[in-house]
Structure formats: C-alpha cells, structure tokens
PDB file of C-alpha atoms in Angstrom:
ATOM      1  CA  UNK A  68       9.994  -1.339   3.539  1.00  0.00           C
ATOM      2  CA  UNK A  69       7.881  -1.190   0.412  1.00  0.00           C
ATOM      3  CA  UNK A  70       6.015  -4.257  -0.775  1.00  0.00           C
ATOM      4  CA  UNK A  71       7.285  -5.505  -4.125  1.00  0.00           C
ATOM      5  CA  UNK A  72       5.702  -8.212  -6.195  1.00  0.00           C
ATOM      6  CA  UNK A  73       8.181 -10.520  -7.914  1.00  0.00           C
ATOM      7  CA  UNK A  74       8.054 -13.647 -10.071  1.00  0.00           C
ATOM      8  CA  UNK A  75       8.140 -15.975  -7.035  1.00  0.00           C
ATOM      9  CA  UNK A  76       5.125 -14.249  -5.486  1.00  0.00           C
ATOM     10  CA  UNK A  77       3.265 -14.278  -8.810  1.00  0.00           C
ATOM     11  CA  UNK A  78       3.890 -18.024  -9.217  1.00  0.00           C
ATOM     12  CA  UNK A  79       2.742 -18.709  -5.636  1.00  0.00           C
ATOM     13  CA  UNK A  80      -0.476 -16.709  -6.233  1.00  0.00           C
ATOM     14  CA  UNK A  81      -1.056 -18.681  -9.465  1.00  0.00           C
ATOM     15  CA  UNK A  82      -0.605 -21.966  -7.594  1.00  0.00           C
ATOM     16  CA  UNK A  83      -2.616 -20.999  -4.512  1.00  0.00           C
ATOM     17  CA  UNK A  84      -5.605 -19.650  -6.425  1.00  0.00           C
ATOM     18  CA  UNK A  85      -5.412 -22.034  -9.391  1.00  0.00           C
ATOM     19  CA  UNK A  86      -5.389 -19.205 -11.929  1.00  0.00           C
ATOM     20  CA  UNK A  87      -3.006 -17.888 -14.562  1.00  0.00           C
ATOM     21  CA  UNK A  88      -1.899 -14.278 -14.318  1.00  0.00           C
ATOM     22  CA  UNK A  89      -1.652 -11.652 -17.023  1.00  0.00           C
ATOM     23  CA  UNK A  90       1.087  -9.056 -16.848  1.00  0.00           C
ATOM     24  CA  UNK A  91       0.659  -5.444 -17.900  1.00  0.00           C
ATOM     25  CA  UNK A  92       2.983  -2.493 -17.455  1.00  0.00           C
ATOM     26  CA  UNK A  93       3.182  -1.978 -13.694  1.00  0.00           C
ATOM     27  CA  UNK A  94       0.387  -4.463 -12.935  1.00  0.00           C
ATOM     28  CA  UNK A  95      -0.460  -8.152 -12.696  1.00  0.00           C
ATOM     29  CA  UNK A  96      -4.064  -9.394 -13.047  1.00  0.00           C
ATOM     30  CA  UNK A  97      -5.843 -12.660 -12.217  1.00  0.00           C
ATOM     31  CA  UNK A  98      -9.337 -13.784 -13.215  1.00  0.00           C
ATOM     32  CA  UNK A  99     -10.885 -16.386 -10.914  1.00  0.00           C
ATOM     33  CA  UNK A 100     -13.889 -18.456 -11.928  1.00  0.00           C
ATOM     34  CA  UNK A 101     -16.108 -20.655  -9.807  1.00  0.00           C
ATOM     35  CA  UNK A 102     -19.101 -22.785 -10.771  1.00  0.00           C
ATOM     36  CA  UNK A 103     -20.949 -21.228  -7.806  1.00  0.00           C
ATOM     37  CA  UNK A 104     -20.588 -17.689  -9.189  1.00  0.00           C
ATOM     38  CA  UNK A 105     -21.940 -16.337 -12.452  1.00  0.00           C
ATOM     39  CA  UNK A 106     -19.446 -13.509 -12.566  1.00  0.00           C
ATOM     40  CA  UNK A 107     -15.702 -14.049 -12.187  1.00  0.00           C
ATOM     41  CA  UNK A 108     -13.586 -12.293  -9.572  1.00  0.00           C
ATOM     42  CA  UNK A 109     -10.868 -10.154 -11.138  1.00  0.00           C
ATOM     43  CA  UNK A 110      -8.049  -8.702  -9.096  1.00  0.00           C
ATOM     44  CA  UNK A 111      -5.000  -6.666  -9.967  1.00  0.00           C
ATOM     45  CA  UNK A 112      -1.856  -5.803  -8.061  1.00  0.00           C
ATOM     46  CA  UNK A 113      -0.360  -2.461  -9.069  1.00  0.00           C
ATOM     47  CA  UNK A 114       3.255  -1.591  -8.340  1.00  0.00           C
ATOM     48  CA  UNK A 115       4.565   1.917  -7.543  1.00  0.00           C
ATOM     49  CA  UNK A 116       1.250   3.772  -7.691  1.00  0.00           C
ATOM     50  CA  UNK A 117       1.023   7.405  -6.584  1.00  0.00           C
ATOM     51  CA  UNK A 118      -1.209   7.128  -3.482  1.00  0.00           C
ATOM     52  CA  UNK A 119      -1.360  10.736  -2.375  1.00  0.00           C
ATOM     53  CA  UNK A 120       1.769  11.587  -0.426  1.00  0.00           C
ATOM     54  CA  UNK A 121       3.418   8.181  -0.968  1.00  0.00           C
ATOM     55  CA  UNK A 122       4.084   5.674  -3.718  1.00  0.00           C
ATOM     56  CA  UNK A 123       3.304   2.062  -3.073  1.00  0.00           C
ATOM     57  CA  UNK A 124       1.547  -1.094  -4.136  1.00  0.00           C
ATOM     58  CA  UNK A 125      -2.192  -1.554  -4.186  1.00  0.00           C
ATOM     59  CA  UNK A 126      -4.645  -4.317  -5.002  1.00  0.00           C
ATOM     60  CA  UNK A 127      -8.052  -3.833  -6.591  1.00  0.00           C
ATOM     61  CA  UNK A 128     -10.769  -6.494  -6.707  1.00  0.00           C
ATOM     62  CA  UNK A 129     -13.953  -6.628  -8.773  1.00  0.00           C
ATOM     63  CA  UNK A 130     -16.464  -9.208  -7.538  1.00  0.00           C
ATOM     64  CA  UNK A 131     -20.088  -9.880  -8.318  1.00  0.00           C
ATOM     65  CA  UNK A 132     -20.875  -7.987  -5.116  1.00  0.00           C
ATOM     66  CA  UNK A 133     -18.733  -4.896  -5.571  1.00  0.00           C
ATOM     67  CA  UNK A 134     -15.354  -3.287  -6.042  1.00  0.00           C
ATOM     68  CA  UNK A 135     -12.660  -3.141  -3.354  1.00  0.00           C
ATOM     69  CA  UNK A 136      -9.221  -1.532  -3.079  1.00  0.00           C
ATOM     70  CA  UNK A 137      -6.440  -1.835  -0.549  1.00  0.00           C
ATOM     71  CA  UNK A 138      -3.763   0.859  -0.799  1.00  0.00           C
ATOM     72  CA  UNK A 139      -0.165   0.862   0.402  1.00  0.00           C
ATOM     73  CA  UNK A 140       0.243  -2.892   0.779  1.00  0.00           C
ATOM     74  CA  UNK A 141       2.958  -3.606   3.325  1.00  0.00           C
ATOM     75  CA  UNK A 142       2.927  -7.420   3.243  1.00  0.00           C
ATOM     76  CA  UNK A 143       1.075 -10.452   2.038  1.00  0.00           C
ATOM     77  CA  UNK A 144       0.775 -14.048   3.070  1.00  0.00           C
ATOM     78  CA  UNK A 145      -0.666 -17.293   1.831  1.00  0.00           C
ATOM     79  CA  UNK A 146      -3.229 -19.142   3.888  1.00  0.00           C
ATOM     80  CA  UNK A 147      -3.297 -22.677   2.579  1.00  0.00           C
ATOM     81  CA  UNK A 148      -4.925 -24.262   0.849  1.00  0.00           C
ATOM     82  CA  UNK A 149      -6.525 -21.520  -1.243  1.00  0.00           C
ATOM     83  CA  UNK A 150      -6.366 -17.951   0.096  1.00  0.00           C
ATOM     84  CA  UNK A 151      -4.086 -14.970  -0.403  1.00  0.00           C
ATOM     85  CA  UNK A 152      -4.045 -12.203   2.209  1.00  0.00           C
ATOM     86  CA  UNK A 153      -2.918  -8.674   1.358  1.00  0.00           C
ATOM     87  CA  UNK A 154      -2.015  -6.563   4.382  1.00  0.00           C
ATOM     88  CA  UNK A 155      -1.808  -2.837   5.048  1.00  0.00           C
ATOM     89  CA  UNK A 156      -0.158  -2.317   8.396  1.00  0.00           C
ATOM     90  CA  UNK A 157       0.499   0.851  10.362  1.00  0.00           C
ATOM     91  CA  UNK A 158       1.393   1.552  13.980  1.00  0.00           C
ATOM     92  CA  UNK A 159      -1.845   0.480  15.641  1.00  0.00           C
ATOM     93  CA  UNK A 160      -4.277  -0.470  12.849  1.00  0.00           C
ATOM     94  CA  UNK A 161      -4.454  -3.257  10.305  1.00  0.00           C
ATOM     95  CA  UNK A 162      -6.407  -3.658   7.076  1.00  0.00           C
ATOM     96  CA  UNK A 163      -6.549  -6.870   5.063  1.00  0.00           C
ATOM     97  CA  UNK A 164      -8.043  -8.024   1.795  1.00  0.00           C
ATOM     98  CA  UNK A 165      -8.452 -11.795   1.575  1.00  0.00           C
ATOM     99  CA  UNK A 166      -9.020 -13.471  -1.795  1.00  0.00           C
ATOM    100  CA  UNK A 167      -9.967 -17.134  -2.145  1.00  0.00           C
ATOM    101  CA  UNK A 168      -9.848 -19.486  -5.116  1.00  0.00           C
ATOM    102  CA  UNK A 169     -13.648 -19.923  -5.092  1.00  0.00           C
ATOM    103  CA  UNK A 170     -14.147 -16.204  -5.907  1.00  0.00           C
ATOM    104  CA  UNK A 171     -14.419 -15.222  -2.257  1.00  0.00           C
ATOM    105  CA  UNK A 172     -13.291 -11.810  -1.068  1.00  0.00           C
ATOM    106  CA  UNK A 173     -13.244 -10.378   2.458  1.00  0.00           C
ATOM    107  CA  UNK A 174     -12.165  -6.896   3.451  1.00  0.00           C
ATOM    108  CA  UNK A 175     -11.262  -5.922   7.001  1.00  0.00           C
ATOM    109  CA  UNK A 176     -10.261  -2.300   7.534  1.00  0.00           C
ATOM    110  CA  UNK A 177      -8.902  -0.210  10.387  1.00  0.00           C
ATOM    111  CA  UNK A 178      -8.840  -3.145  12.796  1.00  0.00           C
ATOM    112  CA  UNK A 179      -7.048  -2.422  16.058  1.00  0.00           C
ATOM    113  CA  UNK A 180      -3.994  -4.648  16.455  1.00  0.00           C
ATOM    114  CA  UNK A 181      -4.847  -4.851  20.140  1.00  0.00           C
ATOM    115  CA  UNK A 182      -7.860  -7.068  19.272  1.00  0.00           C
ATOM    116  CA  UNK A 183      -5.516  -9.695  17.844  1.00  0.00           C
ATOM    117  CA  UNK A 184      -3.744 -10.079  21.184  1.00  0.00           C
ATOM    118  CA  UNK A 185      -6.823 -10.410  23.386  1.00  0.00           C
ATOM    119  CA  UNK A 186      -8.551 -13.533  24.622  1.00  0.00           C
ATOM    120  CA  UNK A 187     -11.187 -14.209  21.964  1.00  0.00           C
ATOM    121  CA  UNK A 188     -13.639 -15.423  24.639  1.00  0.00           C
ATOM    122  CA  UNK A 189     -13.636 -11.922  26.145  1.00  0.00           C
ATOM    123  CA  UNK A 190     -14.270 -10.020  22.901  1.00  0.00           C
ATOM    124  CA  UNK A 191     -17.579  -8.543  21.828  1.00  0.00           C
ATOM    125  CA  UNK A 192     -19.281 -10.988  19.408  1.00  0.00           C
ATOM    126  CA  UNK A 193     -19.222  -8.363  16.630  1.00  0.00           C
ATOM    127  CA  UNK A 194     -15.402  -8.346  16.486  1.00  0.00           C
ATOM    128  CA  UNK A 195     -14.598 -12.013  17.093  1.00  0.00           C
ATOM    129  CA  UNK A 196     -14.523 -12.959  13.394  1.00  0.00           C
ATOM    130  CA  UNK A 197     -12.089 -10.201  12.435  1.00  0.00           C
ATOM    131  CA  UNK A 198      -9.864 -10.875  15.443  1.00  0.00           C
ATOM    132  CA  UNK A 199      -9.731 -14.604  14.744  1.00  0.00           C
ATOM    133  CA  UNK A 200      -9.294 -14.237  10.976  1.00  0.00           C
ATOM    134  CA  UNK A 201      -6.571 -11.604  11.231  1.00  0.00           C
ATOM    135  CA  UNK A 202      -4.653 -13.127  14.125  1.00  0.00           C
ATOM    136  CA  UNK A 203      -2.857 -15.307  11.568  1.00  0.00           C
ATOM    137  CA  UNK A 204      -1.258 -12.178  10.108  1.00  0.00           C
ATOM    138  CA  UNK A 205       0.707 -11.392  13.285  1.00  0.00           C
ATOM    139  CA  UNK A 206       3.719 -13.306  11.965  1.00  0.00           C
ATOM    140  CA  UNK A 207       4.253 -10.730   9.172  1.00  0.00           C
ATOM    141  CA  UNK A 208       3.391  -7.548  11.089  1.00  0.00           C
ATOM    142  CA  UNK A 209       6.080  -5.046  12.092  1.00  0.00           C
TER     143      UNK A 209
END
C-alpha cells in the first residue's frame, strides 16, 4: 500500500512540530526554527514521485549539517511530544528519518528488522541506539 499524505496528517505534523506548512503542487514543505540553531531545518514531503522503477512518496530534509532523502515512504508515525518518523520498510530492512521540533534530524538506513526483536542487553554497543530508537516503529511495520 502506497503512503499518501492527507490533510489530517499535515495538520498532525503542524501540531507536533509547531510549524505551519506550505503546499505546492505535489509537495508540502515545513520550515522549523530553533533558537539553538542558526539555520532552519526545511523538509518537504513529495507525493507520487518517479523513483526509478516505482512511484511513491519521499521526504527531503535540509539541515545545517547536510541534506537527507528517504525514498518510497511506506508509513509514518508521531512520537510525542515533538517528533515525526518517516519509515521505509521492506521485507527484512528498515530505514527511518526522524525529524524533531528543535531542528533535529536522524537518519537510520538499512537496519535489520531482526535487531528490533533482540534483547538490547545482548546487542553490540554500536547498534543499540538504532535498535532502541527504531523498536517503536514495530507497530506500523508490515
């Protein structure tokens, strides 16, 4: 099932991130500002983009640290009080882009779903953060 952004999702993003959206043809953009950052975070959700052999939704993010894209969004969720998580989910891997109201942005890509089901105490220290952070997404995974 393709991810579709609608007015309810747009309103929930506005409320969660404390920002007003701007709508363009096939895209919705938010600009987040924080007193801790000199440069705002700008992100856009695009609908029905040609992504090689498929059409789907994608999100792009410009931060003071760089530019990030997540293609073929399959789901999203809200992590209260102030984060939005965009998810790309396939059979055994997961990628997520997490945007916070204070201009924070985290990207996790090609994470094995198996890590989310393991005992965190037994994981290698290098993967504990991604496993813990992304375990909350299990409720929306296929």
